[in-house]
PDB file of C-alpha atoms and ligand atoms in Angstrom:
ATOM      1  CA  MET Y  12     193.030 199.591  -6.377  1.00 96.00           C
ATOM      2  CA  LYS Y  13     194.506 196.347  -7.416  1.00 98.00           C
ATOM      3  CA  VAL Y  14     193.586 193.581  -9.934  1.00 98.00           C
ATOM      4  CA  LEU Y  15     194.868 189.805  -8.988  1.00 98.00           C
ATOM      5  CA  LEU Y  16     196.294 188.014 -11.844  1.00 98.00           C
ATOM      6  CA  LEU Y  17     196.435 183.969 -11.600  1.00 98.00           C
ATOM      7  CA  ASN Y  18     198.965 182.365 -13.796  1.00 98.00           C
ATOM      8  CA  GLY Y  19     197.499 178.712 -14.362  1.00 98.00           C
ATOM      9  CA  SER Y  20     199.926 177.518 -16.590  1.00 98.00           C
ATOM     10  CA  PRO Y  21     202.676 175.166 -14.774  1.00 98.00           C
ATOM     11  CA  ASN Y  22     205.284 177.185 -16.398  1.00 98.00           C
ATOM     12  CA  GLN Y  23     205.945 180.318 -14.249  1.00 97.00           C
ATOM     13  CA  ASN Y  24     207.751 182.402 -16.820  1.00 98.00           C
ATOM     14  CA  GLY Y  25     206.101 180.956 -20.318  1.00 98.00           C
ATOM     15  CA  CYS Y  26     203.661 182.284 -22.506  1.00 98.00           C
ATOM     16  CA  THR Y  27     200.540 183.091 -20.178  1.00 98.00           C
ATOM     17  CA  TYR Y  28     203.229 184.588 -17.972  1.00 98.00           C
ATOM     18  CA  THR Y  29     204.088 186.851 -20.613  1.00 98.00           C
ATOM     19  CA  ALA Y  30     200.739 187.955 -21.226  1.00 98.00           C
ATOM     20  CA  LEU Y  31     200.129 188.832 -17.930  1.00 98.00           C
ATOM     21  CA  ARG Y  32     203.047 190.876 -17.469  1.00 98.00           C
ATOM     22  CA  ILE Y  33     202.199 193.061 -20.549  1.00 98.00           C
ATOM     23  CA  ILE Y  34     198.674 193.451 -18.834  1.00 99.00           C
ATOM     24  CA  ALA Y  35     200.490 193.899 -15.279  1.00 98.00           C
ATOM     25  CA  ASP Y  36     202.520 196.535 -16.727  1.00 98.00           C
ATOM     26  CA  ARG Y  37     199.904 198.468 -18.638  1.00 98.00           C
ATOM     27  CA  LEU Y  38     197.900 198.597 -15.197  1.00 98.00           C
ATOM     28  CA  LYS Y  39     200.923 199.921 -13.934  1.00 98.00           C
ATOM     29  CA  GLU Y  40     200.990 202.689 -16.410  1.00 98.00           C
ATOM     30  CA  ASN Y  41     197.469 203.136 -15.941  1.00 98.00           C
ATOM     31  CA  GLY Y  42     197.852 203.781 -12.003  1.00 98.00           C
ATOM     32  CA  VAL Y  43     196.517 200.192 -10.679  1.00 98.00           C
ATOM     33  CA  ASP Y  44     198.308 197.713  -8.728  1.00 98.00           C
ATOM     34  CA  SER Y  45     198.741 194.155  -9.462  1.00 98.00           C
ATOM     35  CA  THR Y  46     199.392 190.765  -7.853  1.00 98.00           C
ATOM     36  CA  LEU Y  47     200.675 188.121  -9.493  1.00 98.00           C
ATOM     37  CA  ILE Y  48     199.518 184.254  -8.229  1.00 98.00           C
ATOM     38  CA  GLN Y  49     201.174 181.187  -9.878  1.00 98.00           C
ATOM     39  CA  ILE Y  50     199.410 178.248  -9.600  1.00 96.00           C
ATOM     40  CA  GLY Y  51     202.714 176.672 -10.590  1.00 93.00           C
ATOM     41  CA  ARG Y  52     203.365 172.862 -10.606  1.00 96.00           C
ATOM     42  CA  LYS Y  53     202.148 171.457  -7.194  1.00 92.00           C
ATOM     43  CA  PRO Y  54     199.528 168.969  -7.292  1.00 94.00           C
ATOM     44  CA  ILE Y  55     195.978 170.893  -6.820  1.00 96.00           C
ATOM     45  CA  VAL Y  56     192.807 168.527  -5.783  1.00 95.00           C
ATOM     46  CA  GLY Y  57     189.872 169.061  -7.380  1.00 97.00           C
ATOM     47  CA  CYS Y  58     186.511 170.030  -5.599  1.00 97.00           C
ATOM     48  CA  LEU Y  59     184.924 167.269  -3.565  1.00 95.00           C
ATOM     49  CA  GLY Y  60     181.902 169.095  -2.951  1.00 94.00           C
ATOM     50  CA  CYS Y  61     181.591 168.183   0.489  1.00 95.00           C
ATOM     51  CA  GLY Y  62     180.128 171.833   1.372  1.00 93.00           C
ATOM     52  CA  ALA Y  63     182.462 172.016   4.211  1.00 94.00           C
ATOM     53  CA  CYS Y  64     183.388 175.589   3.126  1.00 93.00           C
ATOM     54  CA  ARG Y  65     179.753 176.657   3.618  1.00 89.00           C
ATOM     55  CA  LYS Y  66     180.461 176.205   7.188  1.00 90.00           C
ATOM     56  CA  LEU Y  67     184.052 177.091   7.759  1.00 90.00           C
ATOM     57  CA  GLY Y  68     184.268 180.075   4.991  1.00 86.00           C
ATOM     58  CA  ARG Y  69     187.038 178.394   3.618  1.00 91.00           C
ATOM     59  CA  CYS Y  70     188.321 175.252   1.596  1.00 94.00           C
ATOM     60  CA  VAL Y  71     189.383 172.166   3.822  1.00 94.00           C
ATOM     61  CA  TYR Y  72     192.310 171.814   1.783  1.00 90.00           C
ATOM     62  CA  GLY Y  73     194.407 174.634   3.451  1.00 78.00           C
ATOM     63  CA  ASP Y  74     197.696 174.429   1.641  1.00 85.00           C
ATOM     64  CA  ASP Y  75     197.660 174.409  -2.012  1.00 93.00           C
ATOM     65  CA  GLY Y  76     197.546 178.515  -2.574  1.00 95.00           C
ATOM     66  CA  VAL Y  77     193.228 178.314  -3.056  1.00 96.00           C
ATOM     67  CA  ASN Y  78     192.482 180.104  -0.027  1.00 94.00           C
ATOM     68  CA  ALA Y  79     195.236 182.368   0.153  1.00 94.00           C
ATOM     69  CA  ALA Y  80     194.009 183.544  -3.466  1.00 95.00           C
ATOM     70  CA  ARG Y  81     190.743 183.741  -2.136  1.00 93.00           C
ATOM     71  CA  ASP Y  82     191.893 186.014   0.561  1.00 92.00           C
ATOM     72  CA  GLU Y  83     193.732 187.840  -2.218  1.00 95.00           C
ATOM     73  CA  LEU Y  84     190.853 187.927  -4.097  1.00 95.00           C
ATOM     74  CA  GLU Y  85     188.907 189.346  -1.315  1.00 92.00           C
ATOM     75  CA  ALA Y  86     191.282 192.217  -1.505  1.00 94.00           C
ATOM     76  CA  SER Y  87     191.091 192.920  -5.040  1.00 96.00           C
ATOM     77  CA  ASP Y  88     188.656 195.229  -7.447  1.00 97.00           C
ATOM     78  CA  GLY Y  89     189.348 192.390 -10.503  1.00 98.00           C
ATOM     79  CA  LEU Y  90     190.404 189.251 -11.224  1.00 98.00           C
ATOM     80  CA  ILE Y  91     192.340 188.463 -14.521  1.00 98.00           C
ATOM     81  CA  VAL Y  92     192.669 184.367 -14.877  1.00 98.00           C
ATOM     82  CA  GLY Y  93     195.338 183.248 -17.469  1.00 98.00           C
ATOM     83  CA  SER Y  94     195.507 179.750 -18.577  1.00 98.00           C
ATOM     84  CA  ALA Y  95     197.659 177.665 -21.305  1.00 98.00           C
ATOM     85  CA  VAL Y  96     195.578 175.970 -23.694  1.00 98.00           C
ATOM     86  CA  HIS Y  97     195.959 171.728 -22.682  1.00 98.00           C
ATOM     87  CA  TYR Y  98     193.177 170.210 -25.347  1.00 98.00           C
ATOM     88  CA  ALA Y  99     191.447 172.856 -25.763  1.00 98.00           C
ATOM     89  CA  SER Y 100     190.589 173.743 -22.029  1.00 98.00           C
ATOM     90  CA  ALA Y 101     192.292 175.157 -19.649  1.00 98.00           C
ATOM     91  CA  THR Y 102     194.768 173.488 -17.817  1.00 98.00           C
ATOM     92  CA  GLY Y 103     193.486 170.692 -15.491  1.00 98.00           C
ATOM     93  CA  ALA Y 104     195.336 172.084 -12.384  1.00 98.00           C
ATOM     94  CA  LEU Y 105     193.424 175.722 -12.753  1.00 98.00           C
ATOM     95  CA  THR Y 106     190.063 174.372 -13.181  1.00 98.00           C
ATOM     96  CA  SER Y 107     190.634 172.466 -10.228  1.00 98.00           C
ATOM     97  CA  PHE Y 108     191.783 175.482  -8.653  1.00 98.00           C
ATOM     98  CA  LEU Y 109     188.949 177.916  -9.869  1.00 98.00           C
ATOM     99  CA  ASP Y 110     186.461 175.168  -8.977  1.00 97.00           C
ATOM    100  CA  ARG Y 111     187.277 175.432  -5.128  1.00 97.00           C
ATOM    101  CA  LEU Y 112     187.927 179.236  -5.255  1.00 96.00           C
ATOM    102  CA  PHE Y 113     184.786 179.817  -6.703  1.00 96.00           C
ATOM    103  CA  PHE Y 114     182.678 177.233  -4.667  1.00 94.00           C
ATOM    104  CA  SER Y 115     184.221 178.413  -1.360  1.00 92.00           C
ATOM    105  CA  ARG Y 116     182.981 181.759  -1.778  1.00 83.00           C
ATOM    106  CA  PRO Y 117     179.952 183.044   0.170  1.00 73.00           C
ATOM    107  CA  ASN Y 118     177.011 183.904  -2.618  1.00 67.00           C
ATOM    108  CA  GLY Y 119     177.630 187.305  -3.878  1.00 73.00           C
ATOM    109  CA  CYS Y 120     180.648 187.923  -2.504  1.00 86.00           C
ATOM    110  CA  LEU Y 121     182.700 188.371  -5.599  1.00 94.00           C
ATOM    111  CA  ARG Y 122     179.466 190.951  -6.940  1.00 94.00           C
ATOM    112  CA  MET Y 123     180.880 193.394  -9.077  1.00 95.00           C
ATOM    113  CA  LYS Y 124     184.609 192.317  -9.133  1.00 97.00           C
ATOM    114  CA  PHE Y 125     185.787 192.608 -12.597  1.00 98.00           C
ATOM    115  CA  GLY Y 126     186.745 189.494 -14.453  1.00 98.00           C
ATOM    116  CA  ALA Y 127     188.684 188.319 -17.591  1.00 99.00           C
ATOM    117  CA  ALA Y 128     190.165 185.529 -19.049  1.00 99.00           C
ATOM    118  CA  VAL Y 129     193.481 185.424 -21.065  1.00 98.00           C
ATOM    119  CA  VAL Y 130     194.412 182.244 -22.934  1.00 98.00           C
ATOM    120  CA  SER Y 131     197.883 181.458 -24.683  1.00 98.00           C
ATOM    121  CA  CYS Y 132     197.790 178.446 -26.887  1.00 98.00           C
ATOM    122  CA  ARG Y 133     200.266 177.429 -30.225  1.00 98.00           C
ATOM    123  CA  ARG Y 134     197.863 177.198 -32.827  1.00 97.00           C
ATOM    124  CA  GLY Y 135     193.662 176.020 -31.733  1.00 97.00           C
ATOM    125  CA  GLY Y 136     191.405 175.561 -28.748  1.00 98.00           C
ATOM    126  CA  ALA Y 137     191.703 179.503 -27.444  1.00 98.00           C
ATOM    127  CA  THR Y 138     188.241 180.346 -27.684  1.00 98.00           C
ATOM    128  CA  ALA Y 139     186.850 177.168 -26.164  1.00 98.00           C
ATOM    129  CA  THR Y 140     189.209 177.489 -23.039  1.00 98.00           C
ATOM    130  CA  PHE Y 141     187.976 181.587 -23.251  1.00 98.00           C
ATOM    131  CA  ASP Y 142     184.373 180.532 -22.865  1.00 98.00           C
ATOM    132  CA  GLN Y 143     185.046 177.601 -20.177  1.00 98.00           C
ATOM    133  CA  LEU Y 144     186.990 180.161 -18.126  1.00 98.00           C
ATOM    134  CA  ASN Y 145     184.457 183.387 -18.636  1.00 98.00           C
ATOM    135  CA  LYS Y 146     181.959 181.101 -17.001  1.00 98.00           C
ATOM    136  CA  TYR Y 147     183.346 181.209 -13.476  1.00 97.00           C
ATOM    137  CA  PHE Y 148     182.616 184.770 -13.822  1.00 97.00           C
ATOM    138  CA  THR Y 149     179.340 185.164 -15.094  1.00 97.00           C
ATOM    139  CA  ILE Y 150     177.550 182.598 -12.378  1.00 95.00           C
ATOM    140  CA  SER Y 151     179.572 185.123 -10.085  1.00 95.00           C
ATOM    141  CA  GLN Y 152     177.825 188.823 -10.953  1.00 94.00           C
ATOM    142  CA  MET Y 153     181.465 189.698 -11.896  1.00 97.00           C
ATOM    143  CA  PRO Y 154     181.486 192.026 -15.096  1.00 98.00           C
ATOM    144  CA  VAL Y 155     183.109 190.819 -17.720  1.00 98.00           C
ATOM    145  CA  VAL Y 156     186.173 192.712 -19.311  1.00 98.00           C
ATOM    146  CA  SER Y 157     186.355 192.687 -22.681  1.00 98.00           C
ATOM    147  CA  SER Y 158     189.416 193.893 -25.194  1.00 98.00           C
ATOM    148  CA  CYS Y 159     189.565 194.914 -29.037  1.00 98.00           C
ATOM    149  CA  TYR Y 160     189.392 190.859 -30.175  1.00 98.00           C
ATOM    150  CA  TRP Y 161     189.097 187.667 -27.676  1.00 98.00           C
ATOM    151  CA  ASN Y 162     191.862 187.517 -25.158  1.00 98.00           C
ATOM    152  CA  MET Y 163     194.625 184.977 -26.632  1.00 98.00           C
ATOM    153  CA  VAL Y 164     197.828 185.184 -27.659  1.00 98.00           C
ATOM    154  CA  HIS Y 165     199.822 182.242 -29.592  1.00 98.00           C
ATOM    155  CA  GLY Y 166     203.168 180.623 -28.915  1.00 97.00           C
ATOM    156  CA  PHE Y 167     205.300 178.070 -27.450  1.00 97.00           C
ATOM    157  CA  THR Y 168     207.841 180.509 -26.154  1.00 98.00           C
ATOM    158  CA  PRO Y 169     207.717 184.006 -24.461  1.00 98.00           C
ATOM    159  CA  GLU Y 170     209.221 185.473 -27.314  1.00 98.00           C
ATOM    160  CA  ASP Y 171     206.510 183.818 -29.909  1.00 98.00           C
ATOM    161  CA  VAL Y 172     203.840 185.642 -27.533  1.00 98.00           C
ATOM    162  CA  LEU Y 173     205.862 188.437 -27.881  1.00 98.00           C
ATOM    163  CA  ALA Y 174     206.041 188.541 -31.775  1.00 98.00           C
ATOM    164  CA  ASP Y 175     202.244 188.331 -31.547  1.00 98.00           C
ATOM    165  CA  LYS Y 176     201.800 191.994 -32.109  1.00 98.00           C
ATOM    166  CA  GLU Y 177     197.629 191.520 -31.976  1.00 98.00           C
ATOM    167  CA  GLY Y 178     197.774 189.438 -29.437  1.00 98.00           C
ATOM    168  CA  VAL Y 179     200.002 191.944 -27.266  1.00 98.00           C
ATOM    169  CA  ARG Y 180     198.103 194.724 -28.250  1.00 98.00           C
ATOM    170  CA  THR Y 181     194.874 192.915 -27.124  1.00 98.00           C
ATOM    171  CA  MET Y 182     196.402 192.186 -23.843  1.00 99.00           C
ATOM    172  CA  GLN Y 183     197.332 196.015 -23.355  1.00 98.00           C
ATOM    173  CA  VAL Y 184     193.561 197.056 -24.540  1.00 99.00           C
ATOM    174  CA  LEU Y 185     191.973 194.495 -21.930  1.00 99.00           C
ATOM    175  CA  ALA Y 186     194.369 196.089 -19.258  1.00 99.00           C
ATOM    176  CA  ASP Y 187     193.182 199.922 -20.270  1.00 98.00           C
ATOM    177  CA  ASN Y 188     189.748 198.655 -20.043  1.00 98.00           C
ATOM    178  CA  MET Y 189     190.240 196.622 -16.758  1.00 98.00           C
ATOM    179  CA  ALA Y 190     191.907 199.836 -14.940  1.00 98.00           C
ATOM    180  CA  TYR Y 191     189.179 202.206 -16.584  1.00 98.00           C
ATOM    181  CA  LEU Y 192     186.337 200.153 -15.125  1.00 98.00           C
ATOM    182  CA  VAL Y 193     187.864 199.591 -11.643  1.00 98.00           C
ATOM    183  CA  LYS Y 194     188.365 203.293 -11.111  1.00 98.00           C
ATOM    184  CA  MET Y 195     184.925 203.744 -12.361  1.00 98.00           C
ATOM    185  CA  ARG Y 196     183.401 201.349  -9.773  1.00 96.00           C
ATOM    186  CA  ALA Y 197     185.620 202.881  -6.923  1.00 96.00           C
ATOM    187  CA  ALA Y 198     184.303 206.825  -7.930  1.00 97.00           C
ATOM    188  CA  TYR Y 199     180.673 205.083  -7.570  1.00 96.00           C
ATOM    189  CA  LYS Y 200     179.404 205.426  -4.427  1.00 92.00           C
ATOM    190  CA  GLU Y 201     175.986 204.080  -4.861  1.00 95.00           C
ATOM    191  CA  PRO Y 202     174.974 200.969  -2.516  1.00 93.00           C
ATOM    192  CA  LEU Y 203     174.806 197.884  -4.782  1.00 92.00           C
ATOM    193  CA  PRO Y 204     170.836 196.906  -5.516  1.00 91.00           C
ATOM    194  CA  ASP Y 205     168.833 194.450  -3.179  1.00 94.00           C
ATOM    195  CA  LEU Y 206     168.912 190.993  -4.365  1.00 92.00           C
ATOM    196  CA  PRO Y 207     165.857 188.673  -4.863  1.00 93.00           C
ATOM    197  CA  ALA Y 208     165.405 186.012  -2.139  1.00 92.00           C
ATOM    198  CA  PRO Y 209     167.905 183.142  -3.031  1.00 85.00           C
ATOM    199  CA  GLN Y 210     166.017 180.123  -5.165  1.00 85.00           C
ATOM    200  CA  VAL Y 211     167.505 176.606  -5.602  1.00 82.00           C
ATOM    201  CA  THR Y 212     165.969 174.630  -8.168  1.00 82.00           C
ATOM    202  CA  ASN Y 213     167.421 171.617  -9.127  1.00 81.00           C
ATOM    203  CA  PHE Y 214     166.076 169.761 -12.253  1.00 75.00           C
ATOM    204  CA  VAL Y 215     164.462 166.880 -10.386  1.00 68.00           C
ATOM    205  CA  ARG Y 216     160.833 168.183  -9.262  1.00 70.00           C
ATOM    206  CA  GLU Y 217     159.925 166.123  -6.310  1.00 68.00           C
ATOM    207  CA  ASP Y 218     156.080 166.875  -6.688  1.00 70.00           C
ATOM    208  CA  LEU Y 219     156.192 165.432 -10.325  1.00 71.00           C
ATOM    209  CA  LEU Y 220     158.211 162.347  -8.824  1.00 67.00           C
ATOM    210  CA  ARG Y 221     155.745 161.662  -6.139  1.00 72.00           C
ATOM    211  CA  GLU Y 222     153.067 161.891  -8.893  1.00 73.00           C
ATOM    212  CA  ARG Y 223     154.689 159.086 -11.174  1.00 70.00           C
ATOM    213  CA  GLU Y 224     155.307 156.858  -7.999  1.00 71.00           C
ATOM    214  CA  GLY Y 225     151.643 157.127  -7.383  1.00 66.00           C
TER     215      GLY Y 225
HETATM  216  C1  FMN K 313     198.982 168.929 -22.236  1.00 92.46           C
HETATM  217  C2  FMN K 313     199.577 169.755 -23.213  1.00 92.46           C
HETATM  218  C3  FMN K 313     198.413 170.331 -24.244  1.00 92.46           C
HETATM  219  C4  FMN K 313     198.289 171.081 -24.969  1.00 92.46           C
HETATM  220  N1  FMN K 313     197.212 171.497 -25.636  1.00 92.46           N
HETATM  221  C5  FMN K 313     196.951 172.439 -27.068  1.00 92.46           C
HETATM  222  C6  FMN K 313     195.970 172.633 -27.817  1.00 92.46           C
HETATM  223  O1  FMN K 313     195.149 171.839 -27.381  1.00 92.46           O
HETATM  224  N2  FMN K 313     196.233 173.716 -28.365  1.00 92.46           N
HETATM  225  C7  FMN K 313     197.059 174.188 -28.658  1.00 92.46           C
HETATM  226  O2  FMN K 313     197.157 175.517 -29.523  1.00 92.46           O
HETATM  227  N3  FMN K 313     198.233 174.175 -28.128  1.00 92.46           N
HETATM  228  C8  FMN K 313     198.154 173.054 -26.975  1.00 92.46           C
HETATM  229  N4  FMN K 313     199.356 173.019 -26.172  1.00 92.46           N
HETATM  230  C9  FMN K 313     200.190 174.032 -26.201  1.00 92.46           C
HETATM  231  C10 FMN K 313     200.418 174.986 -25.155  1.00 92.46           C
HETATM  232  O3  FMN K 313     199.124 175.605 -25.049  1.00 92.46           O
HETATM  233  C11 FMN K 313     201.137 176.691 -25.688  1.00 92.46           C
HETATM  234  O4  FMN K 313     202.156 176.296 -26.176  1.00 92.46           O
HETATM  235  C12 FMN K 313     201.215 177.513 -24.541  1.00 92.46           C
HETATM  236  O5  FMN K 313     201.267 178.776 -25.061  1.00 92.46           O
HETATM  237  C13 FMN K 313     201.877 177.086 -23.634  1.00 92.46           C
HETATM  238  O6  FMN K 313     201.787 178.248 -22.649  1.00 92.46           O
HETATM  239  P1  FMN K 313     202.600 178.558 -21.014  1.00 92.46           P
HETATM  240  O7  FMN K 313     203.938 178.672 -21.449  1.00 92.46           O
HETATM  241  O8  FMN K 313     202.200 179.448 -19.970  1.00 92.46           O
HETATM  242  O9  FMN K 313     202.497 176.939 -20.578  1.00 92.46           O
HETATM  243  C14 FMN K 313     199.245 172.161 -24.993  1.00 92.46           C
HETATM  244  C15 FMN K 313     200.141 172.035 -24.192  1.00 92.46           C
HETATM  245  C16 FMN K 313     200.238 170.735 -23.495  1.00 92.46           C
HETATM  246  C17 FMN K 313     201.551 170.660 -22.459  1.00 92.46           C
END
């Protein structure tokens, strides 16, 4: 069993990393492996919506880590996305990264992989960022793992994060719950239920347009 940890902060060893490290250590204590991917400081281009991934099965931008993360996610039972809070949102690079990671996946491919977001801020904007990140999971049939508080730590330095005792405990409880759920899922042998046929209904109804045009 393995959980993928994604650090969306440009700081490799900063506050978000510190929160993810706490989680990785706790997962290990629970007998669950983890892999940490750092988005780092490279420019990450946003999704073009070109749809090439639908044919290729991968994003056309091949070398900035999105496709590698996609392969890693494929082999993982859960995903924990960490972000520093930038202007009450996820970092710009992480948003671009996740847009492409999630858009380039075939439908249903993430189904029943567990997801969780953790955010690090100095002072405010944590819950807005948390809500933003959770939306990637809830459109992808990924059950969201919760903790005993919204998954946030506060700090400007890693030392601040470690001093945020409630934040540290929130990360530990999240890791415990994630470990419990991935083990439970691995033990459950029933196949996933069949899904209804796909439907794509845009909010433009052609019959009404035709009616209006006469
Ligand atoms: C561009 C930018 C915007 C930021 N915006 C916020 C913010 O809206 N709210 C906040 O509390 N902290 C904000 N911060 C501070 C960081 O979110 C905070 O220090 C975080 O813990 C840093 O995590 P890191 O070390 O993993 O990068 C901002 C920092 C930067 C560089």
